Short mmCIF file of C-alpha atoms and ligand atoms in Angstrom, two decimals:
data_model
loop_
_atom_site.label_atom_id
_atom_site.label_comp_id
_atom_site.label_asym_id
_atom_site.label_seq_id
_atom_site.Cartn_x
_atom_site.Cartn_y
_atom_site.Cartn_z
CA MET A 1 -13.47 11.67 4.07
CA SER A 2 -11.50 8.52 4.13
CA SER A 3 -10.50 8.26 0.57
CA VAL A 4 -8.62 10.52 -1.74
CA LEU A 5 -11.11 9.63 -4.40
CA GLY A 6 -13.99 11.12 -2.43
CA GLU A 7 -16.25 13.34 -4.45
CA GLU A 8 -15.48 16.64 -2.74
CA GLN A 9 -11.81 16.33 -3.50
CA LYS A 10 -10.46 18.20 -6.43
CA PRO A 11 -7.11 16.92 -7.61
CA SER A 12 -4.91 19.59 -9.05
CA ARG A 13 -4.82 19.72 -12.81
CA ILE A 14 -2.08 17.87 -14.54
CA LYS A 15 0.73 20.22 -15.35
CA ILE A 16 2.79 19.66 -18.43
CA ILE A 17 6.26 19.17 -17.08
CA SER A 18 8.09 19.09 -20.35
CA ARG A 19 7.48 18.06 -23.89
CA ASN A 20 10.34 16.20 -25.34
CA ASP A 21 8.28 13.81 -27.39
CA VAL A 22 10.42 11.12 -25.94
CA GLY A 23 9.94 7.57 -26.95
CA VAL A 24 10.22 4.47 -24.87
CA SER A 25 13.80 3.44 -24.33
CA ARG A 26 14.05 -0.10 -25.38
CA CYS A 27 16.55 -2.76 -25.70
CA HIS A 28 16.51 -4.58 -28.92
CA SER A 29 13.96 -6.72 -30.53
CA GLY A 30 13.13 -10.32 -30.46
CA GLY A 31 10.14 -12.51 -30.64
CA GLY A 32 8.37 -14.33 -27.99
CA ALA A 33 4.96 -14.02 -26.71
CA LEU A 34 2.85 -13.62 -23.76
CA PRO A 35 3.09 -15.38 -21.51
CA ALA A 36 3.93 -18.71 -23.05
CA ARG A 37 7.12 -17.43 -24.59
CA PRO A 38 6.89 -18.67 -28.15
CA PRO A 39 9.97 -18.72 -30.35
CA ALA A 40 11.62 -15.62 -31.61
CA ASP A 41 10.39 -13.87 -34.69
CA PRO A 42 13.47 -13.95 -36.92
CA GLU A 43 12.56 -10.73 -38.67
CA PRO A 44 10.65 -8.48 -36.33
CA ARG A 45 8.52 -5.90 -38.04
CA ALA A 46 9.36 -2.27 -37.72
CA VAL A 47 7.87 -0.65 -34.68
CA PRO A 48 5.74 2.30 -35.74
CA ILE A 49 6.34 4.38 -32.66
CA PRO A 50 9.16 6.82 -31.97
CA ILE A 51 11.48 4.62 -30.01
CA PRO A 52 15.13 5.56 -29.81
CA PRO A 53 17.63 2.80 -30.45
CA CYS A 54 18.95 0.88 -27.54
CA ALA A 55 22.44 2.28 -27.43
CA GLY A 56 21.17 5.84 -27.51
CA ALA A 57 18.40 5.16 -25.07
CA ALA A 58 18.76 8.27 -23.00
CA PRO A 59 17.24 11.44 -24.37
CA GLY A 60 19.61 14.25 -25.07
CA PRO A 61 20.75 16.59 -22.34
CA GLY A 62 18.84 19.73 -23.24
CA LYS A 63 17.12 21.57 -20.44
CA GLY A 64 16.87 18.39 -18.49
CA GLY A 65 20.14 19.11 -16.78
CA GLN A 66 18.13 21.24 -14.39
CA ARG A 67 16.51 18.25 -12.84
CA GLY A 68 19.59 16.65 -11.48
CA ARG A 69 21.10 19.82 -10.11
CA ARG A 70 21.49 20.62 -6.46
CA ASP A 71 22.69 23.85 -4.94
CA GLY A 72 26.10 23.91 -3.31
CA PRO A 73 29.22 21.89 -3.95
CA LEU A 74 28.97 18.28 -4.96
CA PRO A 75 30.01 15.96 -2.15
CA ALA A 76 31.91 13.47 -4.27
CA PRO A 77 35.17 13.98 -6.12
CA PRO A 78 34.58 15.13 -9.70
CA GLN A 79 36.23 12.12 -11.27
CA LEU A 80 33.46 9.91 -9.90
CA CYS A 81 30.75 11.48 -11.90
CA SER A 82 32.12 13.63 -14.66
CA GLY A 83 29.25 14.77 -16.76
CA THR A 84 26.58 12.88 -14.86
CA ARG A 85 25.59 15.08 -11.90
CA GLY A 86 24.83 11.87 -10.06
CA ALA A 87 27.15 12.33 -7.12
CA GLY A 88 25.39 12.59 -3.81
CA LYS A 89 22.07 11.41 -5.20
CA LYS A 90 20.18 8.71 -3.41
CA VAL A 91 18.71 5.91 -5.44
CA LEU A 92 16.33 3.21 -4.27
CA ILE A 93 16.06 0.19 -6.55
CA VAL A 94 13.03 -1.94 -5.87
CA TYR A 95 13.88 -5.26 -7.46
CA ALA A 96 11.51 -8.14 -8.09
CA HIS A 97 13.18 -11.25 -9.49
CA GLN A 98 13.83 -14.52 -7.73
CA GLU A 99 17.11 -15.35 -9.43
CA PRO A 100 20.31 -13.28 -9.20
CA LYS A 101 21.64 -14.95 -12.38
CA SER A 102 18.58 -13.83 -14.35
CA PHE A 103 18.66 -11.09 -16.92
CA ASN A 104 16.87 -8.86 -14.42
CA GLY A 105 19.57 -9.76 -11.92
CA SER A 106 22.20 -8.60 -14.41
CA LEU A 107 20.32 -5.34 -15.02
CA LEU A 108 20.19 -4.77 -11.28
CA LYS A 109 23.90 -5.44 -10.89
CA ILE A 110 24.70 -2.98 -13.64
CA ALA A 111 22.55 -0.27 -12.07
CA VAL A 112 24.12 -0.74 -8.65
CA GLU A 113 27.64 -0.69 -10.08
CA GLU A 114 27.18 2.21 -12.47
CA LEU A 115 25.27 4.46 -10.07
CA THR A 116 27.69 3.71 -7.25
CA LYS A 117 30.54 4.60 -9.59
CA GLN A 118 28.86 7.94 -10.19
CA GLY A 119 28.93 8.65 -6.47
CA CYS A 120 25.27 7.88 -5.85
CA SER A 121 24.17 6.19 -2.68
CA VAL A 122 22.26 3.11 -3.83
CA THR A 123 19.83 1.08 -1.74
CA VAL A 124 18.22 -2.10 -3.05
CA SER A 125 14.96 -3.55 -1.81
CA ASP A 126 15.33 -7.10 -3.10
CA LEU A 127 11.73 -8.11 -2.52
CA TYR A 128 11.98 -11.91 -2.96
CA THR A 129 15.11 -12.15 -0.82
CA MET A 130 13.43 -10.01 1.80
CA GLN A 131 10.37 -12.23 1.52
CA PHE A 132 8.42 -9.03 1.31
CA GLU A 133 4.79 -9.45 2.31
CA PRO A 134 2.66 -8.44 -0.68
CA ARG A 135 -0.72 -8.80 1.01
CA ALA A 136 -2.45 -5.73 2.33
CA THR A 137 -3.88 -6.96 5.63
CA ARG A 138 -4.67 -5.74 9.11
CA ASN A 139 -1.23 -7.00 10.19
CA ASP A 140 0.08 -3.77 8.69
CA ILE A 141 -1.43 -1.85 11.57
CA VAL A 142 0.22 -2.05 14.97
CA GLY A 143 -2.05 -1.51 17.95
CA HIS A 144 -5.70 -0.52 17.93
CA LEU A 145 -7.78 -0.17 14.82
CA HIS A 146 -9.62 3.02 14.02
CA ASN A 147 -12.76 1.00 13.33
CA SER A 148 -12.55 -2.61 14.41
CA GLU A 149 -16.16 -3.28 13.38
CA ALA A 150 -15.57 -2.97 9.66
CA PHE A 151 -11.98 -3.12 8.42
CA ASN A 152 -11.08 -0.62 5.73
CA TYR A 153 -7.41 -0.96 4.66
CA GLY A 154 -7.11 2.54 3.23
CA VAL A 155 -8.56 4.23 6.30
CA GLU A 156 -6.68 2.08 8.77
CA THR A 157 -3.25 2.54 7.18
CA TRP A 158 -3.89 6.27 6.85
CA GLU A 159 -4.80 6.54 10.52
CA ALA A 160 -1.92 4.27 11.53
CA TYR A 161 0.51 6.35 9.50
CA LYS A 162 -0.60 9.50 11.29
CA ARG A 163 -0.09 7.99 14.74
CA GLY A 164 3.11 6.12 13.83
CA GLY A 165 1.38 2.76 13.96
CA LEU A 166 2.39 1.10 10.70
CA SER A 167 4.26 -2.20 10.77
CA LYS A 168 8.05 -2.10 10.84
CA ASP A 169 8.58 -3.36 7.30
CA LEU A 170 6.41 -0.57 5.90
CA VAL A 171 8.12 2.10 7.97
CA GLU A 172 11.49 0.89 6.68
CA GLU A 173 10.40 1.01 3.06
CA GLN A 174 8.81 4.43 3.50
CA LYS A 175 12.06 5.72 4.98
CA LYS A 176 13.96 4.48 1.92
CA VAL A 177 11.43 6.15 -0.39
CA GLN A 178 11.52 9.38 1.56
CA GLU A 179 15.28 9.59 1.31
CA ALA A 180 15.51 8.70 -2.37
CA ASP A 181 15.92 11.14 -5.22
CA LEU A 182 15.24 8.38 -7.73
CA LEU A 183 13.19 5.20 -7.53
CA ILE A 184 14.06 2.48 -10.03
CA PHE A 185 11.73 -0.48 -10.36
CA GLN A 186 13.41 -3.53 -11.93
CA PHE A 187 11.22 -6.50 -12.83
CA PRO A 188 10.00 -8.92 -15.49
CA LEU A 189 6.61 -8.15 -17.00
CA PHE A 190 3.98 -10.51 -15.57
CA TRP A 191 0.58 -10.52 -17.26
CA PHE A 192 0.99 -7.01 -18.65
CA ASN A 193 1.90 -5.81 -15.20
CA MET A 194 4.48 -5.89 -12.44
CA PRO A 195 4.90 -9.10 -10.43
CA ALA A 196 2.51 -9.41 -7.49
CA ILE A 197 5.29 -8.93 -4.95
CA LEU A 198 6.09 -5.53 -6.44
CA LYS A 199 2.44 -4.58 -6.76
CA GLY A 200 2.15 -5.51 -3.08
CA TRP A 201 5.00 -3.13 -2.34
CA MET A 202 3.08 -0.34 -4.08
CA ASP A 203 -0.16 -1.26 -2.27
CA ARG A 204 1.41 -1.35 1.18
CA VAL A 205 4.16 1.26 1.12
CA LEU A 206 2.46 4.14 -0.68
CA VAL A 207 -0.21 4.79 1.93
CA GLN A 208 -2.39 7.83 2.28
CA GLY A 209 -0.75 10.50 4.39
CA PHE A 210 2.69 9.36 3.23
CA ALA A 211 2.49 9.30 -0.57
CA TYR A 212 -0.69 11.27 -1.23
CA ASP A 213 -3.50 12.82 0.73
CA LEU A 214 -6.85 14.48 0.35
CA SER A 215 -6.57 16.44 -2.88
CA LYS A 216 -2.77 16.09 -2.71
CA VAL A 217 -2.45 13.95 -5.77
CA TYR A 218 -0.75 14.01 -9.16
CA ASP A 219 1.31 17.19 -9.37
CA GLY A 220 0.23 17.91 -5.80
CA GLY A 221 1.20 14.43 -4.55
CA LEU A 222 3.34 14.16 -1.44
CA LEU A 223 6.39 12.55 -3.06
CA GLN A 224 7.44 15.50 -5.15
CA ASP A 225 11.03 16.19 -6.16
CA LYS A 226 11.55 12.53 -6.80
CA LEU A 227 12.06 10.70 -10.06
CA SER A 228 10.99 7.20 -10.99
CA LEU A 229 12.06 4.81 -13.70
CA PHE A 230 10.40 1.55 -14.65
CA SER A 231 12.98 -0.87 -16.02
CA PHE A 232 11.57 -4.19 -17.11
CA THR A 233 11.94 -7.18 -19.37
CA THR A 234 9.34 -8.92 -21.47
CA GLY A 235 8.69 -12.28 -23.07
CA GLY A 236 7.18 -10.71 -26.18
CA GLY A 237 9.15 -8.72 -28.73
CA PRO A 238 8.64 -5.08 -29.69
CA GLU A 239 6.52 -6.00 -32.71
CA MET A 240 4.01 -7.51 -30.31
CA TYR A 241 3.92 -4.32 -28.26
CA SER A 242 3.30 -1.88 -31.07
CA LYS A 243 -0.02 -0.13 -31.64
CA GLU A 244 -0.86 -2.61 -34.39
CA GLY A 245 0.62 -5.56 -32.54
CA ILE A 246 -1.40 -8.18 -30.72
CA GLY A 247 -0.36 -6.79 -27.33
CA GLY A 248 -1.02 -3.16 -28.21
CA ASP A 249 1.31 -0.26 -27.53
CA ILE A 250 3.61 -0.94 -24.56
CA ARG A 251 2.58 2.46 -23.27
CA TYR A 252 -0.85 1.07 -22.39
CA VAL A 253 0.88 -1.18 -19.89
CA LEU A 254 2.76 1.77 -18.48
CA TRP A 255 -0.35 3.87 -17.80
CA PRO A 256 -1.31 2.30 -14.46
CA MET A 257 2.29 2.07 -13.25
CA GLN A 258 3.65 5.43 -14.27
CA HIS A 259 0.55 7.58 -14.25
CA GLY A 260 -1.75 5.70 -11.88
CA ILE A 261 0.86 5.16 -9.19
CA MET A 262 3.97 7.34 -9.54
CA HIS A 263 2.43 10.47 -10.99
CA PHE A 264 -0.54 10.11 -8.63
CA CYS A 265 1.92 10.34 -5.74
CA GLY A 266 3.69 13.37 -7.23
CA VAL A 267 6.74 11.44 -8.47
CA LYS A 268 8.07 12.47 -11.86
CA VAL A 269 8.57 9.77 -14.43
CA LEU A 270 11.61 9.16 -16.59
CA GLU A 271 11.35 7.20 -19.79
CA PRO A 272 10.89 3.52 -19.07
CA HIS A 273 13.69 1.15 -19.97
CA ILE A 274 12.44 -1.96 -21.68
CA CYS A 275 14.49 -4.98 -22.62
CA TYR A 276 12.36 -7.01 -24.98
CA ALA A 277 12.50 -10.79 -24.96
CA PRO A 278 15.96 -11.42 -23.47
CA GLU A 279 15.23 -15.16 -23.47
CA ASN A 280 14.73 -15.23 -27.22
CA VAL A 281 17.70 -13.34 -28.52
CA SER A 282 21.33 -14.24 -29.03
CA GLU A 283 23.96 -13.92 -26.36
CA GLU A 284 25.44 -11.08 -28.36
CA LYS A 285 22.14 -9.21 -28.34
CA ARG A 286 21.79 -9.73 -24.64
CA LYS A 287 25.21 -8.22 -24.09
CA GLU A 288 24.18 -5.29 -26.26
CA MET A 289 21.07 -4.76 -24.18
CA LEU A 290 23.08 -4.77 -20.98
CA ALA A 291 25.60 -2.34 -22.46
CA ALA A 292 22.75 -0.04 -23.48
CA TRP A 293 21.48 0.05 -19.90
CA THR A 294 24.95 1.01 -18.69
CA GLN A 295 25.09 3.72 -21.33
CA ARG A 296 21.72 5.12 -20.40
CA LEU A 297 22.62 5.25 -16.72
CA LYS A 298 25.71 7.30 -17.53
CA THR A 299 23.56 10.25 -18.61
CA LEU A 300 20.48 9.54 -16.53
CA TRP A 301 20.74 12.68 -14.44
CA LYS A 302 20.57 14.82 -17.53
CA GLU A 303 17.22 13.41 -18.58
CA GLU A 304 13.95 15.25 -18.35
CA PRO A 305 10.83 13.53 -17.09
CA ILE A 306 8.25 12.53 -19.65
CA ASP A 307 5.07 14.50 -20.08
CA CYS A 308 3.03 12.03 -18.03
CA SER A 309 -0.39 12.96 -19.38
CA PRO A 310 -2.96 10.75 -21.14
CA GLU A 311 -1.62 11.89 -24.52
CA TRP A 312 1.76 10.28 -23.86
CA TYR A 313 0.07 6.93 -23.47
CA PHE A 314 -2.91 6.99 -25.78
CA LYS A 315 -2.39 9.53 -28.50
P1 LIG B 1 16.05 -14.80 -17.88
O1 LIG B 1 15.40 -16.02 -18.36
O2 LIG B 1 16.61 -14.80 -16.51
O3 LIG B 1 17.22 -14.35 -18.83
C1 LIG B 1 17.20 -14.54 -20.22
C2 LIG B 1 18.56 -15.04 -20.63
O4 LIG B 1 19.54 -14.05 -20.32
C3 LIG B 1 18.97 -16.31 -19.87
O5 LIG B 1 19.49 -17.20 -20.81
C4 LIG B 1 20.05 -15.82 -18.94
O6 LIG B 1 20.99 -16.82 -18.63
C5 LIG B 1 20.66 -14.71 -19.76
N1 LIG B 1 21.48 -13.77 -19.00
C6 LIG B 1 21.35 -13.36 -17.72
N2 LIG B 1 22.35 -12.53 -17.41
C7 LIG B 1 23.13 -12.38 -18.50
C8 LIG B 1 24.31 -11.66 -18.78
N3 LIG B 1 24.91 -10.91 -17.85
N4 LIG B 1 24.81 -11.72 -20.02
C9 LIG B 1 24.22 -12.48 -20.99
N5 LIG B 1 23.12 -13.22 -20.76
C10 LIG B 1 22.56 -13.16 -19.53
N6 LIG B 1 5.93 -11.62 -20.98
C11 LIG B 1 5.25 -10.67 -21.66
O7 LIG B 1 5.76 -10.13 -22.63
N7 LIG B 1 4.01 -10.28 -21.26
C12 LIG B 1 3.39 -10.81 -20.18
O8 LIG B 1 2.29 -10.42 -19.86
C13 LIG B 1 4.07 -11.82 -19.46
N8 LIG B 1 3.51 -12.40 -18.39
C14 LIG B 1 4.20 -13.33 -17.68
C15 LIG B 1 3.62 -13.87 -16.54
C16 LIG B 1 4.31 -14.79 -15.79
C17 LIG B 1 3.69 -15.35 -14.56
C18 LIG B 1 5.61 -15.21 -16.19
C19 LIG B 1 6.38 -16.22 -15.38
C20 LIG B 1 6.20 -14.67 -17.32
C21 LIG B 1 5.50 -13.71 -18.08
N9 LIG B 1 6.08 -13.13 -19.20
C22 LIG B 1 5.38 -12.19 -19.90
C23 LIG B 1 7.47 -13.44 -19.60
C24 LIG B 1 8.48 -12.65 -18.73
O9 LIG B 1 8.25 -11.28 -18.79
C25 LIG B 1 9.90 -12.98 -19.18
O10 LIG B 1 10.09 -14.36 -18.96
C26 LIG B 1 10.94 -12.17 -18.41
O11 LIG B 1 10.75 -10.81 -18.63
C27 LIG B 1 12.36 -12.54 -18.82
O12 LIG B 1 13.28 -11.91 -17.95
P2 LIG B 1 14.23 -12.77 -16.99
O13 LIG B 1 15.11 -11.84 -16.24
O14 LIG B 1 13.42 -13.71 -16.16
O15 LIG B 1 15.03 -13.57 -18.08
ZN1 LIG B 2 0.84 10.98 -15.46
#
């Protein structure tokens, strides 16, 4: 069968990883709207979902300390990472914003600096600067096609992966993913989703055979022992992304990204980090949001993954 979704395949059942009843880490409030960015709501309504405040974005240590632990001595001097367990970890940040001076650019800079300070090895795939190709085409296959009569992207990339025939840019990204302990995706929300260039990265890099395979999906996915974290900004404020808000619960947006992509490939999911409406808040609030991201990163390795099951998103 060519596709993992074929009928004879039986994905393993979703295992409850942990149940922390964690909320969505968020940075502040603010107004704004989608996607025309209307003015800020001066008095945002309370958000009726359990969302921890910005400055305390990271969930408490608890049992989650297990996740960041590795056997053997830590390679970096203790002063680099006291209390973080980050030393020696490899982090890949896949970044999708055109402008380094943007708020996303500042969030990226903070992550690189803070994680490096902890002794992590940080790699950034800056997709716009790389001019990353988002289109899934036959150019992704080097050499002969498995079936040149009728092109099937999923089959062809799967076959090409097995024979080492994927294009160079994909091989390079897959190597970065393979080496990473943590994948951070940093981007502005575009149409309730990630920007096309990042979606293209998902489409092209996470091919069958590499990220998942026949019946090797969800908890059985091929990218196990990795963590992921979606860090993004919005135009709309938190009141818009509440269950009663016009945009609906922000978790609905997270379902395809976290569950449909990361969990599908076996990657565990940390709480997302959401900075609401940075364009529509004061400079002071923006600084607070950036400081909250720094704070969260300081204890990131103590966090437990969310329980990435339908209940987390739709209950
Ligand atoms: P920026 O405009 O770059 O930054 C905001 C402000 O922060 C700027 O004034 C900047 O100078 C300042 N800043 C940067 N760095 C610092 C710093 N270190 N300290 C202090 N200030 C700083 N929104 C939605 O909610 N839902 C949608 O579905 C949606 N769809 C969209 C679709 C498209 C095609 C587009 C273009 C936008 C859409 N938006 C949507 C809005 C979009 O998500 C926001 O515009 C974006 O998230 C804002 O992030 P930014 O990094 O671009 O902000
Ligand atoms: Zn899931």
